[in-house]
Each structure stands twice: as C-alpha cells, then as structure tokens.
Coordinates of C-alpha atoms and ligand atoms in Angstrom, one line a residue:
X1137 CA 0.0 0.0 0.0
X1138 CA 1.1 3.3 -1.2
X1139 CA 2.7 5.8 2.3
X1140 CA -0.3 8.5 1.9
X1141 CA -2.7 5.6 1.6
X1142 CA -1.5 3.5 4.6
X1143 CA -1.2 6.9 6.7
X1144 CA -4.9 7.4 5.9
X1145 CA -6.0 4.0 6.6
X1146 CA -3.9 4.6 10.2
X1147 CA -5.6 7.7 11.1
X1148 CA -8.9 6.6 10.3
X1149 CA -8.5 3.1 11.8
X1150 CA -10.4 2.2 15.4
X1151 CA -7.5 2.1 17.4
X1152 CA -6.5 5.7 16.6
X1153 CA -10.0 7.3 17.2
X1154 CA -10.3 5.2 20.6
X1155 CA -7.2 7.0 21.2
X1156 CA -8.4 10.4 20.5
X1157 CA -11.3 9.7 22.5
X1158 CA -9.4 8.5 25.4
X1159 CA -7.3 11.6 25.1
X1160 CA -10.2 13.6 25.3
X1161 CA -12.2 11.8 28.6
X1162 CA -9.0 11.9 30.0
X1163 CA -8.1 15.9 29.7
X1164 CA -11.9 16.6 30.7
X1165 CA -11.1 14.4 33.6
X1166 CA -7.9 16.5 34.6
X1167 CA -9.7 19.7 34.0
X1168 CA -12.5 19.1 36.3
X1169 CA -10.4 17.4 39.1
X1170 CA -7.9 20.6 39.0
X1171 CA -10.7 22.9 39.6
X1172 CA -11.8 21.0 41.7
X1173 CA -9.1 21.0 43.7
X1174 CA -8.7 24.1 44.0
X1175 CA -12.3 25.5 44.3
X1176 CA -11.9 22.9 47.3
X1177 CA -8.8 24.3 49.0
X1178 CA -10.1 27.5 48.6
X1179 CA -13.5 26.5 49.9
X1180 CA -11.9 24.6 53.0
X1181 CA -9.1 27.8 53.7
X1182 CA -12.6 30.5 53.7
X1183 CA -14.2 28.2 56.1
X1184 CA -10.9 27.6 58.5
X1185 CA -10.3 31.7 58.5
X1186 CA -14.3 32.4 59.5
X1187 CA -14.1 29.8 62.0
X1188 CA -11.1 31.6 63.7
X1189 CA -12.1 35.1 63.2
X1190 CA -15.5 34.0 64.4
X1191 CA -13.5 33.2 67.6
X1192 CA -11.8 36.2 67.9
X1193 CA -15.2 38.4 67.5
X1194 CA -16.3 36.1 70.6
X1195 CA -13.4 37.2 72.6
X1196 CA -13.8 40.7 72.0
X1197 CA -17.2 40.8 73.0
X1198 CA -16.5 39.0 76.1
X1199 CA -13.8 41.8 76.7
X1200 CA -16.6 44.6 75.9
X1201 CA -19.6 42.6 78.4
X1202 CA -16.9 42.9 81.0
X1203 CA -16.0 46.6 80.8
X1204 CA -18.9 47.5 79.4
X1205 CA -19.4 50.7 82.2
X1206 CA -15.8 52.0 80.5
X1207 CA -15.4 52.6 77.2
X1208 CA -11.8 53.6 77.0
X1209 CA -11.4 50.6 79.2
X1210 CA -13.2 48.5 76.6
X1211 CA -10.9 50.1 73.6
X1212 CA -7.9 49.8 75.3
X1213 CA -8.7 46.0 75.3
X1214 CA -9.2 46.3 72.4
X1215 CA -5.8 47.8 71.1
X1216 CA -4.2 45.1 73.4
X1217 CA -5.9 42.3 71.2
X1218 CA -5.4 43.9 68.1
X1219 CA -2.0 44.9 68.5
X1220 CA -1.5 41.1 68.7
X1221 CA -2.7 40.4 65.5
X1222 CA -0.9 42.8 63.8
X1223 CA 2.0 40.4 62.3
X1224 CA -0.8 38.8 61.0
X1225 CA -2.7 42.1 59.5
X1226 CA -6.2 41.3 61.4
X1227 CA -8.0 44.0 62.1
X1228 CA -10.9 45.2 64.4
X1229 CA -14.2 47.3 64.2
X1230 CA -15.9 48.5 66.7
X1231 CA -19.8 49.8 65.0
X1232 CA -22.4 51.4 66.0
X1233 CA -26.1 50.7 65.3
X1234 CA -25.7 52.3 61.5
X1235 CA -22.1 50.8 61.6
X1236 CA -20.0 53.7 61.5
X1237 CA -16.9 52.7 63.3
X1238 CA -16.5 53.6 67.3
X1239 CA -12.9 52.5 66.9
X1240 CA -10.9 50.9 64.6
X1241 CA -7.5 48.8 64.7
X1242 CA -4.7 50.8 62.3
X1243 CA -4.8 49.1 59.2
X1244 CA -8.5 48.5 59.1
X1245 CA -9.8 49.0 55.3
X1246 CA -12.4 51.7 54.7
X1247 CA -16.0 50.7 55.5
X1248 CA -16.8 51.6 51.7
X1249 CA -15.1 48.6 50.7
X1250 CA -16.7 46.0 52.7
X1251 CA -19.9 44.1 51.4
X1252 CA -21.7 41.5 53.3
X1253 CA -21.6 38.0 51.9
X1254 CA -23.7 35.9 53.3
X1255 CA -25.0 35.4 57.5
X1256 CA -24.0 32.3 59.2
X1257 CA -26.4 32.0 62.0
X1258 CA -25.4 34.2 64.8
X1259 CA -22.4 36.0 62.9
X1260 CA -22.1 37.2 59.5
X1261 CA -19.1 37.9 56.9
X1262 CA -18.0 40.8 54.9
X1263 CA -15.7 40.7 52.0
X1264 CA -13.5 43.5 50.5
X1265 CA -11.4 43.7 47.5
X1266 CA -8.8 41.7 49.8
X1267 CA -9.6 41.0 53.4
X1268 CA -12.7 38.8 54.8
X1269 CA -14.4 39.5 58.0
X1270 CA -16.9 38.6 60.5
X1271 CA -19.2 40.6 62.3
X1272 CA -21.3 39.6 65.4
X1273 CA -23.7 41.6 67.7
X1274 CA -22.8 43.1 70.9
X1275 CA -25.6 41.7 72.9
X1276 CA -25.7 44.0 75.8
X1277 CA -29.3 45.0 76.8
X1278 CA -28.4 48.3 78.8
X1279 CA -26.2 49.7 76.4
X1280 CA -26.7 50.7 72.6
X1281 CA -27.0 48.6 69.7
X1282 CA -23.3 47.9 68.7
X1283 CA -20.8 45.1 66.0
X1284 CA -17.5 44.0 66.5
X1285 CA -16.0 43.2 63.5
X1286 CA -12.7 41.1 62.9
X1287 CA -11.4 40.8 59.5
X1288 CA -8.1 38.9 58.2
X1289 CA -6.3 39.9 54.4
X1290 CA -6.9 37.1 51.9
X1291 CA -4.3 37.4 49.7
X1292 CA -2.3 34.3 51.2
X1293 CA -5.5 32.3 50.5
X1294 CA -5.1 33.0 47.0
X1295 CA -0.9 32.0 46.8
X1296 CA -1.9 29.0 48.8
X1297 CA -4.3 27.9 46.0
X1298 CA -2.1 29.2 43.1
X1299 CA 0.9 27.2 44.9
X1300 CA -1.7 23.7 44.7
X1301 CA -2.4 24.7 41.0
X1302 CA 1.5 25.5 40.4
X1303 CA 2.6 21.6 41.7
X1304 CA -1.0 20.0 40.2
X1305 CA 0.2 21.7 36.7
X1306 CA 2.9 19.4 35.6
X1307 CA 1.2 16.3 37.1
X1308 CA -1.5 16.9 35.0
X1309 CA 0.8 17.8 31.9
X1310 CA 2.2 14.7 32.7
X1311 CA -1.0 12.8 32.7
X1312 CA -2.1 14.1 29.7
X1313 CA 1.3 13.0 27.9
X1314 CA 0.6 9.7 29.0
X1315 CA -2.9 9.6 28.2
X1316 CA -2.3 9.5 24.4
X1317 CA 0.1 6.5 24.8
X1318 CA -1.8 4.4 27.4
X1319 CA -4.7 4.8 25.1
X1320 CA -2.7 3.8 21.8
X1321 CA -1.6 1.0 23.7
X1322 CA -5.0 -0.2 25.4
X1323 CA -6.9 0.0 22.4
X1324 CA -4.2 -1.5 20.5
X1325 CA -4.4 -4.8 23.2
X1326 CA -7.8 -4.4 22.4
X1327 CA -8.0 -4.6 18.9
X1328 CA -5.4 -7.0 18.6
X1329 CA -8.0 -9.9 18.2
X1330 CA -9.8 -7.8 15.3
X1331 CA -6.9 -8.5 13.5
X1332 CA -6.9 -11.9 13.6
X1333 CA -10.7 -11.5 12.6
X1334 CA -9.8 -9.8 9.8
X1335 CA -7.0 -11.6 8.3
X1336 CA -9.0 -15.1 8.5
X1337 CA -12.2 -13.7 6.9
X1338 CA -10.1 -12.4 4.4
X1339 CA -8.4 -15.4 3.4
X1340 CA -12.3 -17.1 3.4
X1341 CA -14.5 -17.8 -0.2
X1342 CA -17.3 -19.3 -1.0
X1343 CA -15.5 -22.4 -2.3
X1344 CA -13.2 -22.2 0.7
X1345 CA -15.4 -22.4 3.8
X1346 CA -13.4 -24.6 6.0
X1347 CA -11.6 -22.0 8.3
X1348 CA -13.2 -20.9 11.2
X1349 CA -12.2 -17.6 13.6
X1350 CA -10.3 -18.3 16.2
X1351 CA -12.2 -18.2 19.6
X1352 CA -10.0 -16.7 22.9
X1353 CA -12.6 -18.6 25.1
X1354 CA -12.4 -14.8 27.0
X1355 CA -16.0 -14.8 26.6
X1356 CA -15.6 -10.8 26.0
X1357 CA -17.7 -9.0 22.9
X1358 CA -15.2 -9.9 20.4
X1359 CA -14.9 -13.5 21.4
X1360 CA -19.2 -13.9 21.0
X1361 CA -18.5 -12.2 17.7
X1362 CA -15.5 -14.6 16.8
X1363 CA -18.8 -17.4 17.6
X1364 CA -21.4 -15.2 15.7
X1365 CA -19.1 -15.5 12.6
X1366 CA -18.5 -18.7 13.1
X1367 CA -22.5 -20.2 13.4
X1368 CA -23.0 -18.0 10.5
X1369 CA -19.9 -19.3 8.4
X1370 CA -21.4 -23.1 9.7
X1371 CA -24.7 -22.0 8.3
X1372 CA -23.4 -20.9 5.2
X1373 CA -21.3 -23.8 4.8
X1374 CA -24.2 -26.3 5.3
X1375 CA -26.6 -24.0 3.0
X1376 CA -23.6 -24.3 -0.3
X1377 CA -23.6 -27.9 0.7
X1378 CA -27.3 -28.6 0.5
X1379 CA -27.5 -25.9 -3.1
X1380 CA -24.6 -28.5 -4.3
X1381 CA -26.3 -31.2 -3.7
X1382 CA -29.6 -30.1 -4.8
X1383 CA -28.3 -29.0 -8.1
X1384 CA -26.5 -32.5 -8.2
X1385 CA -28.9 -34.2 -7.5
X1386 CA -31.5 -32.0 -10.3
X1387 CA -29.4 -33.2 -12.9
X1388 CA -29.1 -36.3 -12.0
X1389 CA -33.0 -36.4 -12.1
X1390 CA -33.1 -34.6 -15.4
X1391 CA -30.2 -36.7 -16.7
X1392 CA -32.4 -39.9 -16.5
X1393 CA -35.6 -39.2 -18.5
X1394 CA -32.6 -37.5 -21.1
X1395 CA -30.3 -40.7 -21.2
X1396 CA -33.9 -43.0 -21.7
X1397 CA -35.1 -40.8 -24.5
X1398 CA -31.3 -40.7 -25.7
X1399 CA -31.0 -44.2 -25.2
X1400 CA -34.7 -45.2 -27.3
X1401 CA -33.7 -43.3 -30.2
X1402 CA -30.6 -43.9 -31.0
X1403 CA -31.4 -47.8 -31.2
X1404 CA -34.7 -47.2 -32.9
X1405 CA -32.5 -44.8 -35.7
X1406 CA -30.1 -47.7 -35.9
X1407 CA -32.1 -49.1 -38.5
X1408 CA -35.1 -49.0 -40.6
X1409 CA -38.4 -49.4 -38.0
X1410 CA -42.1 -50.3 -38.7
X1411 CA -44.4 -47.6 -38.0
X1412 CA -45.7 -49.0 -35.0
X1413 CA -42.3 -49.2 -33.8
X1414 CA -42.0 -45.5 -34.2
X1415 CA -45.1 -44.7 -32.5
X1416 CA -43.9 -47.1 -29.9
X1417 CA -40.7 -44.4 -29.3
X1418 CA -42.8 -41.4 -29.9
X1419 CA -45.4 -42.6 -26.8
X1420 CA -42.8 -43.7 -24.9
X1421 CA -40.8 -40.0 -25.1
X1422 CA -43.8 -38.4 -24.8
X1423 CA -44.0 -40.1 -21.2
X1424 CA -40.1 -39.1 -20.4
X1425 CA -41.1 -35.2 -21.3
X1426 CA -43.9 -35.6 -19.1
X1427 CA -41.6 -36.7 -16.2
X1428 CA -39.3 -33.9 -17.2
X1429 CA -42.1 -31.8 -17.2
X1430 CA -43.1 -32.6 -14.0
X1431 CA -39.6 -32.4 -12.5
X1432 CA -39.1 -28.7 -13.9
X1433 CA -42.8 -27.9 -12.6
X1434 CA -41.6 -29.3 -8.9
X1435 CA -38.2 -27.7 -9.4
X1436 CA -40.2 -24.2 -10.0
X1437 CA -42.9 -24.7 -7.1
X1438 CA -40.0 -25.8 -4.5
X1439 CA -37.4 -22.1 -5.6
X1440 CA -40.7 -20.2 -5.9
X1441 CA -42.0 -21.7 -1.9
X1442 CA -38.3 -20.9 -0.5
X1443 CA -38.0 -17.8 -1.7
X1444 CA -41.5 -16.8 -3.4
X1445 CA -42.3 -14.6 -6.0
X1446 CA -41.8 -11.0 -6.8
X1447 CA -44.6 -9.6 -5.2
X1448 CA -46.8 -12.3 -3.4
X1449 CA -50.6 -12.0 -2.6
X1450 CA -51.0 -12.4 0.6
X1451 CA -54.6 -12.7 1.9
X1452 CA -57.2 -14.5 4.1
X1453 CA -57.6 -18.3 2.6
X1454 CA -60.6 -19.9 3.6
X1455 CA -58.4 -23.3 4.5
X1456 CA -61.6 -25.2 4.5
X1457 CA -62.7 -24.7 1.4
X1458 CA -59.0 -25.2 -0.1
X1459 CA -59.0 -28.7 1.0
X1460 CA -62.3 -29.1 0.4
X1461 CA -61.9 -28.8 -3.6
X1462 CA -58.6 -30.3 -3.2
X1463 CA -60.4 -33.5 -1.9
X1464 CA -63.0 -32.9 -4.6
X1465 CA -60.3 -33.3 -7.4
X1466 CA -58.9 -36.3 -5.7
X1467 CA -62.2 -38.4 -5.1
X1468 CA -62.4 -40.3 -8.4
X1469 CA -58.9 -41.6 -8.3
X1470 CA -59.4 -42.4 -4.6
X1471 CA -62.8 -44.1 -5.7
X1472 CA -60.5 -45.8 -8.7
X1473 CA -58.1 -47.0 -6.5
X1474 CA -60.5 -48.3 -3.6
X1475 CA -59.3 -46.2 -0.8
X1476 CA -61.7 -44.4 1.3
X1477 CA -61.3 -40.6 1.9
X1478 CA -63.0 -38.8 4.7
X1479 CA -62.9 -35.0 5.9
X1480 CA -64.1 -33.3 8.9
X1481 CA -63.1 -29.4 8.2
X1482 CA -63.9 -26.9 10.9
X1483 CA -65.5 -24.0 8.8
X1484 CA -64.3 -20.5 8.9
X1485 CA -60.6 -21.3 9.1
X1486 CA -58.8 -18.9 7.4
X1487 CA -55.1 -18.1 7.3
X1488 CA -53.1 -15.1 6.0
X1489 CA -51.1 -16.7 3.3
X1490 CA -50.5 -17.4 -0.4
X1491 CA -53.7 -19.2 -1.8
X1492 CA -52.1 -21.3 -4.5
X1493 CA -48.8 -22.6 -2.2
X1494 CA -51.4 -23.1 0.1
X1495 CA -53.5 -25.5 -2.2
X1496 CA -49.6 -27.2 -3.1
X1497 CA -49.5 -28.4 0.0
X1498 CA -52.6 -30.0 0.6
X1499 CA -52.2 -31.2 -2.6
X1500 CA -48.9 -32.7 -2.0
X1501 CA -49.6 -34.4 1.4
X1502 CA -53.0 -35.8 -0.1
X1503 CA -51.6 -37.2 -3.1
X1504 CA -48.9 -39.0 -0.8
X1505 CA -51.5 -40.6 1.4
X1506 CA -53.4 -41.6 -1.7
X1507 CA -49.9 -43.0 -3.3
X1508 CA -48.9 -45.0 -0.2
X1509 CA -52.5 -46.6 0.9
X1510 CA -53.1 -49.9 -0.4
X1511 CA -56.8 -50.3 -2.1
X1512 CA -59.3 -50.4 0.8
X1513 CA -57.5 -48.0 3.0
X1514 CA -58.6 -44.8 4.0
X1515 CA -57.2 -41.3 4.4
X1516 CA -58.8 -38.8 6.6
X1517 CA -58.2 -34.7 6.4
X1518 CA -58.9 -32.4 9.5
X1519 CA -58.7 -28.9 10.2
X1520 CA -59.3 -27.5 13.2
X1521 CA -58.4 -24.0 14.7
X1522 CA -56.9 -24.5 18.4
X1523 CA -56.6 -22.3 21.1
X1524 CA -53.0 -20.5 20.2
X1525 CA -54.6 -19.7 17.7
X1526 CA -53.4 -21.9 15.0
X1527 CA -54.6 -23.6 12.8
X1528 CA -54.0 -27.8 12.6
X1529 CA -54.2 -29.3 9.7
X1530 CA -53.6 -33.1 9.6
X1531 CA -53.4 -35.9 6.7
X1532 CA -53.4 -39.6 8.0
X1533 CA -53.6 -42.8 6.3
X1534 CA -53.5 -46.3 7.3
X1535 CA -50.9 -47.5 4.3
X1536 CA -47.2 -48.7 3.9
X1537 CA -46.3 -46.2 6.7
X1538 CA -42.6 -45.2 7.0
X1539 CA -39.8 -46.5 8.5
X1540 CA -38.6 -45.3 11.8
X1541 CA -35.0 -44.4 10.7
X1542 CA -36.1 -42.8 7.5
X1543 CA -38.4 -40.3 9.0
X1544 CA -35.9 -37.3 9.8
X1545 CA -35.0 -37.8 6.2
X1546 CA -38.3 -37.4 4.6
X1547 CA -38.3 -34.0 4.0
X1548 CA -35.0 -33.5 2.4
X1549 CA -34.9 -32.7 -1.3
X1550 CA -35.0 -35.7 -3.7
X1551 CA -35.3 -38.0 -0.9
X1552 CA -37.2 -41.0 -1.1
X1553 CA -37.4 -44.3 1.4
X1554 CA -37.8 -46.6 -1.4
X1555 CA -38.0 -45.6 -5.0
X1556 CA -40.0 -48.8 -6.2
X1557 CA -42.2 -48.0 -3.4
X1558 CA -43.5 -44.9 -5.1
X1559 CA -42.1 -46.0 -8.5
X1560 CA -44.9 -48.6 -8.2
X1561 CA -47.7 -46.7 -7.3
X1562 CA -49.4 -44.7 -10.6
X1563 CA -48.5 -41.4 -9.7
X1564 CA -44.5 -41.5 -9.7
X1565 CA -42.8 -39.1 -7.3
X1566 CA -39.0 -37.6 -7.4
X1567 CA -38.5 -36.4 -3.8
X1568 CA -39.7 -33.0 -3.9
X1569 CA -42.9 -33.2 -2.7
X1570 CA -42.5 -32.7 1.1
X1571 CA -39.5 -30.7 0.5
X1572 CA -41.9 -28.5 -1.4
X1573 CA -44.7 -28.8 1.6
X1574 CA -41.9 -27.8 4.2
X1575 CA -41.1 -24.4 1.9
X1576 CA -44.5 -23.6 1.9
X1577 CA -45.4 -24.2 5.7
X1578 CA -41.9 -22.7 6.6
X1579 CA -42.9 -19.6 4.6
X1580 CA -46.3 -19.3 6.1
X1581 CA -44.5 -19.3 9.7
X1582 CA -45.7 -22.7 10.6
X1583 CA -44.0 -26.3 11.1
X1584 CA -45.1 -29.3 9.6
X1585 CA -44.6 -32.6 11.5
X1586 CA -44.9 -36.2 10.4
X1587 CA -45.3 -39.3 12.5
X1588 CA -45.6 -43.0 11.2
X1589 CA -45.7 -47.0 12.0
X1590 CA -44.6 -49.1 9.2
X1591 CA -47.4 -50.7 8.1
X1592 CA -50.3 -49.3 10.0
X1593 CA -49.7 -46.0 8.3
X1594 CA -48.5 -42.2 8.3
X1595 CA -50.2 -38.7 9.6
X1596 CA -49.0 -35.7 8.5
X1597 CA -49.7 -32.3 10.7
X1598 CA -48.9 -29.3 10.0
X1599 CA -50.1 -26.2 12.2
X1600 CA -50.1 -22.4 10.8
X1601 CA -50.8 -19.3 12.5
X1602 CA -54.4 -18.6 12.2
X1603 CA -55.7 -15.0 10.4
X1604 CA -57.1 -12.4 13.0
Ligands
ADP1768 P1 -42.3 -38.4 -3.6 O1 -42.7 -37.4 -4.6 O2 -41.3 -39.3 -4.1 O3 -43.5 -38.9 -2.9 P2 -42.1 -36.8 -1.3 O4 -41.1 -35.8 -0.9 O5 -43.5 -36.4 -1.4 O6 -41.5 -37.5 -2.6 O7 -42.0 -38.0 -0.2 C1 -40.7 -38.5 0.2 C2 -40.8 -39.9 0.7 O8 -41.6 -39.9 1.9 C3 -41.5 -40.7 -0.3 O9 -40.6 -41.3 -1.2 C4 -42.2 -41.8 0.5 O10 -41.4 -42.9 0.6 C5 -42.4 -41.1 1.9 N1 -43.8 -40.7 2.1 C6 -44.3 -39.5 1.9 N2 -45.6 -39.6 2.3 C7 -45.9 -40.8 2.7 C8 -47.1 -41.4 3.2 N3 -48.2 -40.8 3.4 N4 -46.9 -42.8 3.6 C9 -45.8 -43.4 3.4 N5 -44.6 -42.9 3.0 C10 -44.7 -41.6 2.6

C-alpha cells in the first residue's frame, strides 16, 4: 500500500479514534479534578479563617460585656488584642447601630469597601477587594446597639491555591502526555483480536469455507463475535452444501428421462423401424417429457416456496374450502383406486397466506396418502383452529407407513425411502414433494410434522398461524 494511503488507513482506523477519545475523557477528567481541587482548597481555607475570626469576634465581645461601664477601658482592650494580630494584618471594628466605626484597629480597610456576603447563623461575613471578616452583635441589653467586627487579608488564600495549581500543573501535563500512549496501547491490546478477525475472513470464499475464527474462550464482545461469525460461516457452509447437492442431485433427475429418450432413439435410428415401432418411441418419449415436465414444474414450485415470487398476494384463505376442492379433485382416483377418503373441516378457518402454495400443500400431502395406501385403506383430512390460535391441519392414512429411521430424512430434497415403493404406485414421485410442503409451511411461519408406523400407516400435521 502506497505511504499516503497506509497513513490514511492509520488515522482513520479504530484504534486511533479510541485513542483520540481517550485523550479527550481523559483531559476533561484533569480539568474538572484541578478545579476541583482548587475550588476545594479555597472552599476549606474561607471556612478555616471564619471559624477563627469568628472566635476572635467572641473574645472581644467577652472583653466589651466585662467593661462595658468603661469605654476607654473597653478600647484599650481592644488595642491590646489587636496589636496582637498585627504580624498577622487582622484587624478590628468596633460599629455602632448604622455601623460607623467607634474605633478601629490601624490598618482597618475603609468601611466603603466591605460588602456582606452571606449570614452564618449568629455571625455574618464581609468581604473586600482583599480581606474577609466577621461581624457579630454586641448583645448587651443596657447599652446601645453595637458590631464588633474582625477581619483577616486574603491574599495568602489566593498563593496557597495558586501554589496547589503550580505543583498539580505538571502532574497533569504529565498525565495528559501519557494519556495519548496508554490509550494507543490499550486499544491497541484491544483490537489486537480484530486483527486476527480480519486476516482469517479475508483469506475465506465461497469455495473455501473450511476456516473458522479463532475463539479466545475470553467470553468478552469480540470472542461472541469470533462465535457469531463462526455459526454463521457453519450455516453458510451447510446452505452451499445442500445448493450443491440439490443441483447435483437436479441433474441427475433430469439426466435420467434424457439418457432414456437418448437411449430409445438412438437404437430405434439404428435401422429401418415399422411404423408401430416409431409410435412405440414417440409414446414412450412423450412419457419421459412428461416426467421432465413434472420435475421442472416441482423444481419451480419448490425455488418459488423458499423464496416466493416477486410480489406475493398475501390474503385471508378460507383453508376449508382449499382442502375441500382439493379432496374434490382427488375423489375419483381415490374411488378408482378403492381407498376411502374422509374429511371433517372446521368452517371459517382462514389463514393469512398465499392461496395457490397453500392448495400445493394439501395437494402434495394428499396425493402421498393416496400414493402410499393400499386399495381399501382410508385417508382422513382435519382442520381445526386450536386455542393458540393456530390452525391444525392433519393428513393420515393407514398404508405402507414409513420407517422409523427414515423419518428425519423425509423431508430432504430428492429423498425418497424406497423408489420402487413410489415407483410402483401410478402417480411417480421424485422427492420434492414434502420438501416442497416444508417451503411452503416454513414460509407461512408454521412447522409441519410427520409421524408413522410401518405398516399401519402415516399422519401428517402441519399447524399455521391462524388469520385475525
Ligand atoms: P415423492 O414425490 O417421491 O413422494 P415426497 O417428498 O413427497 O416424494 O416424499 C418423500 C418420501 O416420503 C416418499 O418417497 C415416501 O417414501 C415417503 N412418504 C411420503 N408420504 C408418505 C405417506 N403418506 N406414507 C408413506 N410414505 C410416505
């Protein structure tokens, strides 16, 4: 493969957009975890300095309840404690009822440019531009309305959260490096078995079926789609194997009435015959075209039940009266060959299906019980809708019956339990028949079932999903 053609192929191949993707969680994941961090920090350091202030606006008024009858007393307790947290650059307000300051500690920012933030139960806090403070009530009920008011600068707040994002920086530069790799590399291990996919279903062809995907026996996604393959490869396999064999076993068919008439002829044109001898070759390839005739016919009704016309009719056939015509066309050959044929049809059974495929298959099962019943048999049609609903078709007869071991066979194409069974019997058969019945039931979204005793006789049932 050409270099701009393989590079293309690599950039749009899985493993590089898992990559990308992975790249991508993972920097959204850093981002939100690094604010997070820090919002956190900052959070937890605003809540640490109230707390403490909060405790030093306690104190104070605790100074002011106990020289509350002095004011320069109370201020000069004030300086004491303030002058204490100087290093730190605390300061304290001392406000009256409209807060305008009584005293102040040096350094104490202009009232101007202090809002209130938010009240915390008995206290509340004030921000400025750079400091934080709390204010409480002086509760003293003999004296006026008054606030202490302790405040703190925030500034090392702020370098204590830009130092966290300065150290969290390169580990999450780091992390993002890595991300790109660890993802190549995980989807890579992940893909790895794709590949194998890949390469074996590319050696595969339809005349080369054999080689199966390998299965891990992980039991992860790609391992039930290794299997998936696999049953479907199996299926495929077995349908090419039955098409084989059906067109094998077609031609054989259509080779035999060919060879006959091939066969006739060329020792009739061997030399001069009497007319009757001609008309003797002419009846009997007449008879050979007819079998050919009905082969193709069968051959056309069995591709046209498996996979059905272009556009079918479906609609509501009244089942009854389909069997009921069908027995009507078979009564004088049941009556010429002594067999007894009896009905009991449950009236206004109707199916959703395909009239004509439908009449096929009563035809088909009928014209087997009629084949394989000895003269003074009988062979009796029901229908009946059940419960499901469905409806229950079944043909029995008390003939030849079939043999246990040949009864999963029965339905194959071409199959027959013994040709000079049905080779014997007027009507000659080639197989098709209940391969033809199972296309048609199978098509219809039924099952057709058979069950026998050699020599006491067969029934046929076959159940189809009833209309409305
Ligand atoms: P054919 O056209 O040769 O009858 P079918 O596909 O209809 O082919 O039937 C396959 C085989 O099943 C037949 O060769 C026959 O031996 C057996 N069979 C079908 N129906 C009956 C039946 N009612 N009684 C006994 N054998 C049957």
């Amino acid at each position: 493969m050409p270099f701009p053609q393989r590079l293309k192929s690599w950039w749009t191949s899985l493993r590089v957009r898992l990559t990308l993707w992975n790249t991508a969680v993972v920097l959204a994941a850093v981002l939100v975890a690094l604010l997070a961090v820090r919002e956190g920090l900052r959070y937890s350091l605003l809540a640490e300095i109230d707390a403490v202030l909060n405790d030093e606006a306690k104190a104070l008024i605790l100074a002011i309840q106990e020289f509350q009858a002095d004011r320069e007393l109370v201020i000069d307790e004030m300086q004491r404690i303030a002058s204490g947290h100087q290093e730190h650059g605390w300061y304290i307000l001392w406000l009256d009822a409209d807060r305008n300051p009584i005293w102040s500690s040096p350094g104490a920012p202009p009232l101007t440019d202090t809002q209130r933030a938010a009240g915390r139960g008995d206290y509340s806090v004030w921000v400025g531009a750079a400091h934080r403070a709390v204010e409480r009530r002086v509760p003293l009920s003999n004296q006026p309305l008054s606030y202490v008011r302790v405040g703190s600068p925030v500034a090392f707040i702020e370098e204590d959260v830009a130092r966290l994002t300065r150290i969290l920086m390169p580990v999450s530069l780091a992390l993002l490096c890595l991300a790109p790799l660890g993802g190549y590399l995980l989807a890579w291990r992940a893909i790895e078995p794709l590949k194998h996919i890949l390469e074996t279903t590319r050696r595969l062809r339809p005349s080369r079926l054999e080689e199966r995907l390998q299965v891990r026996g992980v039991g992860d996604e790609l391992d039930q789609l290794a299997l998936q393959i696999n049953q479907f490869l199996d299926q495929l396999a077995e349908h090419l194997r039955q098409q084989r064999e059906f067109v094998a076993n077609a031609a054989h068919e259509l080779r035999s009435p060919l060879t006959a008439i091939q066969a006739s002829t060329e020792v009739t044109l061997e030399k001069p015959r009497s007319a009757e001898e001609y008309e003797d070759l002419l009846l009997a390839i007449h008879e050979q075209c007819q079998d050919l005739g009905n082969l193709v016919n069968q051959l056309l009704q069995l591709t046209e039940a498996e996979h059905g016309s272009a556009e079918p009719r479906w609609e509501h056939v009244p089942l009854g009266e389909v069997i009921q015509s069908c027995l009507d066309m078979f009564a004088p050959l049941a009556e010429d060959r002594g067999i007894t044929l009896r009905a009991s049809l449950e009236q206004q059974v109707t199916v959703r299906g395909l009239s004509q495929p439908l009449r096929q298959l009563v035809t088909n099962l009928v014209d087997n019980a009629l084949k394989f019943t000895p003269s003074g048999g009988v062979v009796s049609v029901h229908l009946r809708r059940n419960a499901s609903p469905e409806v229950e078709l079944s043909v029995e007869d008390n003939g030849v019956g079939i043999p246990p071991d040949e009864l999963p066979k029965i339905f194959e194409r071409f199959y027959q339990v013994d040709k000079s069974r049905s080779r014997a019997v007027a009507s000659r058969g080639n197989g098709l028949g209940l391969s033809i019945c199972q296309a048609i039931v199978q098509r219809h979204g039924g099952r057709i079932e058979v069950s026998s005793e050699l020599g006491r006789g067969s029934t046929f049932r076959v159940w189809l999903p009833a209309a409305g």
